[in-house]
Amino acid sequence: MADATLRVHQTQPLKDIYTPEACSHYAISNSIILTYDHRGGAPPRGRDRLRVFRTIVQTNYYSEGVGNKEQIHVLGFDASDEFHEYVIVWENDAIEWRVDGKVVRREGFPKKPMFLYASVWDASCIADRKYRGTHQPYVCMYKDIHVPVGTAVVY
């Protein structure tokens, strides 16, 4: 369980970092990826991904090493204008991707042990490794992660 004394910090949109104008070396690098992995005691075999660009969100699903289930969803707004809520709901029989409360995708999911992993992608592997970001260190903050009762949580 999370420490009850943990302080909540207010953050502001960093449009100077996450817009193509600021990332002129490679405009597509302004993405955030949330990855949901399945291991079951073995090497990584599957994951669900939510990738956010300025006007679209990309979801992807892998199971037992098989992917190619990517879908692009048009948001209908510029995601860099303000903060938005990106949610991945993991249920017993399905996984659901939501943006600001609206379901953008729902897929059936295998019933095997899994864990949640999320990070900020630094884009260093794109454009022939010519990434020239100047805003290090990168900081990623997660808020309101809910784990169902009876689920093991390991820190």
CSV table of C-alpha atoms in Angstrom, one decimal:
chain,number,residue,atom,x,y,z
A,1,MET,CA,0.0,0.0,0.0
A,2,ALA,CA,1.2,3.5,-0.8
A,3,ASP,CA,2.6,5.7,2.0
A,4,ALA,CA,-0.2,7.8,3.4
A,5,THR,CA,2.3,10.7,4.0
A,6,LEU,CA,3.1,10.9,0.3
A,7,ARG,CA,2.6,14.5,-0.8
A,8,VAL,CA,0.7,15.4,-4.0
A,9,HIS,CA,2.5,17.8,-6.3
A,10,GLN,CA,0.7,20.1,-8.8
A,11,THR,CA,2.1,20.0,-12.3
A,12,GLN,CA,1.6,22.3,-15.3
A,13,PRO,CA,1.7,21.3,-19.0
A,14,LEU,CA,5.1,21.6,-20.4
A,15,LYS,CA,4.2,22.6,-23.9
A,16,ASP,CA,7.7,23.7,-24.6
A,17,ILE,CA,8.8,20.1,-24.3
A,18,TYR,CA,5.9,18.1,-25.8
A,19,THR,CA,5.1,19.9,-29.0
A,20,PRO,CA,6.5,19.4,-32.5
A,21,GLU,CA,7.7,23.0,-32.4
A,22,ALA,CA,10.0,22.2,-29.5
A,23,CYS,CA,10.9,18.8,-30.8
A,24,SER,CA,11.8,20.0,-34.3
A,25,HIS,CA,14.6,17.4,-34.6
A,26,TYR,CA,11.8,14.7,-34.7
A,27,ALA,CA,8.3,15.9,-34.3
A,28,ILE,CA,6.8,12.5,-33.5
A,29,SER,CA,8.9,12.1,-30.4
A,30,ASN,CA,6.4,14.0,-28.2
A,31,SER,CA,4.7,10.8,-27.1
A,32,ILE,CA,3.9,9.1,-23.8
A,33,ILE,CA,3.8,5.4,-23.6
A,34,LEU,CA,2.0,3.3,-20.9
A,35,THR,CA,2.9,-0.3,-21.1
A,36,TYR,CA,1.0,-3.2,-19.4
A,37,ASP,CA,3.1,-6.4,-19.3
A,38,HIS,CA,2.4,-10.1,-18.7
A,39,ARG,CA,5.2,-12.3,-17.4
A,40,GLY,CA,3.8,-15.1,-15.5
A,41,GLY,CA,7.2,-16.1,-14.2
A,42,ALA,CA,8.7,-16.1,-17.7
A,43,PRO,CA,10.4,-13.5,-19.9
A,44,PRO,CA,8.1,-10.7,-21.2
A,45,ARG,CA,5.5,-12.2,-23.5
A,46,GLY,CA,2.8,-9.6,-23.9
A,47,ARG,CA,1.9,-6.0,-23.3
A,48,ASP,CA,-0.8,-3.4,-24.0
A,49,ARG,CA,0.3,0.1,-25.0
A,50,LEU,CA,-1.3,3.5,-25.0
A,51,ARG,CA,0.7,6.0,-27.0
A,52,VAL,CA,-0.4,9.6,-27.1
A,53,PHE,CA,0.5,12.1,-29.8
A,54,ARG,CA,-1.0,15.6,-30.3
A,55,THR,CA,-4.3,14.6,-32.0
A,56,ILE,CA,-4.3,10.8,-31.9
A,57,VAL,CA,-3.9,8.0,-29.4
A,58,GLN,CA,-2.3,4.7,-30.5
A,59,THR,CA,-3.2,1.5,-28.7
A,60,ASN,CA,-1.5,-1.8,-29.2
A,61,TYR,CA,-1.9,-5.3,-27.7
A,62,TYR,CA,0.6,-8.1,-27.5
A,63,SER,CA,-0.1,-11.6,-26.2
A,64,GLU,CA,2.4,-14.5,-26.0
A,65,GLY,CA,4.8,-12.4,-28.2
A,66,VAL,CA,2.3,-11.8,-31.0
A,67,GLY,CA,1.5,-8.2,-31.7
A,68,ASN,CA,0.4,-6.3,-34.8
A,69,LYS,CA,-2.9,-5.3,-33.1
A,70,GLU,CA,-2.2,-1.5,-33.3
A,71,GLN,CA,-5.1,0.9,-33.7
A,72,ILE,CA,-5.1,4.6,-34.2
A,73,HIS,CA,-7.9,6.6,-32.6
A,74,VAL,CA,-8.5,10.3,-33.5
A,75,LEU,CA,-9.0,12.3,-30.4
A,76,GLY,CA,-10.8,15.3,-31.9
A,77,PHE,CA,-8.6,17.8,-30.0
A,78,ASP,CA,-5.0,18.8,-29.5
A,79,ALA,CA,-3.8,16.8,-26.5
A,80,SER,CA,-0.9,19.2,-25.9
A,81,ASP,CA,-3.4,22.1,-25.0
A,82,GLU,CA,-4.0,20.8,-21.5
A,83,PHE,CA,-3.8,17.8,-19.3
A,84,HIS,CA,-6.0,14.8,-20.1
A,85,GLU,CA,-6.9,11.6,-18.3
A,86,TYR,CA,-5.5,8.4,-19.9
A,87,VAL,CA,-6.8,5.3,-18.3
A,88,ILE,CA,-6.2,1.6,-18.9
A,89,VAL,CA,-8.8,-0.5,-17.2
A,90,TRP,CA,-7.8,-4.1,-16.6
A,91,GLU,CA,-10.6,-6.5,-15.8
A,92,ASN,CA,-10.8,-10.3,-15.5
A,93,ASP,CA,-11.8,-10.8,-19.1
A,94,ALA,CA,-10.8,-7.6,-21.0
A,95,ILE,CA,-8.7,-4.5,-21.1
A,96,GLU,CA,-10.1,-1.1,-21.9
A,97,TRP,CA,-8.3,2.1,-23.0
A,98,ARG,CA,-10.0,5.4,-22.1
A,99,VAL,CA,-9.3,9.0,-22.8
A,100,ASP,CA,-11.1,11.6,-20.6
A,101,GLY,CA,-13.6,8.9,-19.6
A,102,LYS,CA,-14.5,7.9,-23.2
A,103,VAL,CA,-13.7,4.3,-24.2
A,104,VAL,CA,-11.5,4.3,-27.3
A,105,ARG,CA,-10.9,0.5,-27.4
A,106,ARG,CA,-11.8,-2.7,-25.5
A,107,GLU,CA,-10.2,-6.1,-26.1
A,108,GLY,CA,-10.5,-9.6,-24.5
A,109,PHE,CA,-7.4,-10.5,-22.5
A,110,PRO,CA,-5.7,-13.8,-21.4
A,111,LYS,CA,-6.2,-14.8,-17.7
A,112,LYS,CA,-2.6,-15.0,-16.6
A,113,PRO,CA,-0.5,-13.2,-13.9
A,114,MET,CA,0.4,-9.7,-15.0
A,115,PHE,CA,1.9,-6.5,-13.8
A,116,LEU,CA,1.7,-2.8,-14.6
A,117,TYR,CA,4.7,-0.9,-16.0
A,118,ALA,CA,4.7,2.7,-17.2
A,119,SER,CA,7.4,5.1,-18.2
A,120,VAL,CA,8.3,8.1,-20.3
A,121,TRP,CA,10.0,7.4,-23.5
A,122,ASP,CA,13.1,9.6,-24.0
A,123,ALA,CA,13.1,9.0,-27.8
A,124,SER,CA,16.8,8.3,-27.9
A,125,CYS,CA,16.3,5.3,-30.2
A,126,ILE,CA,14.6,7.3,-33.0
A,127,ALA,CA,16.0,9.2,-36.0
A,128,ASP,CA,19.2,7.1,-36.2
A,129,ARG,CA,19.9,8.0,-32.6
A,130,LYS,CA,20.2,11.7,-33.4
A,131,TYR,CA,17.9,12.8,-30.5
A,132,ARG,CA,19.1,16.1,-29.2
A,133,GLY,CA,16.8,16.7,-26.3
A,134,THR,CA,17.9,19.4,-23.8
A,135,HIS,CA,15.2,19.0,-21.1
A,136,GLN,CA,16.9,16.2,-19.0
A,137,PRO,CA,16.4,14.8,-16.5
A,138,TYR,CA,13.0,13.4,-17.6
A,139,VAL,CA,10.6,13.1,-14.8
A,140,CYS,CA,7.4,11.0,-14.9
A,141,MET,CA,4.7,11.3,-12.2
A,142,TYR,CA,1.7,9.0,-11.9
A,143,LYS,CA,-1.4,9.9,-10.1
A,144,ASP,CA,-4.5,7.8,-9.0
A,145,ILE,CA,-3.3,4.3,-9.8
A,146,HIS,CA,-6.0,2.0,-8.4
A,147,VAL,CA,-5.3,-1.6,-7.6
A,148,PRO,CA,-8.3,-3.9,-6.9
A,149,VAL,CA,-8.8,-5.4,-3.5
A,150,GLY,CA,-7.1,-8.8,-3.2
A,151,THR,CA,-4.4,-8.0,-5.8
A,152,ALA,CA,-0.8,-8.2,-4.7
A,153,VAL,CA,1.2,-5.0,-5.0
A,154,VAL,CA,5.0,-5.1,-4.9
A,155,TYR,CA,7.2,-2.0,-4.8
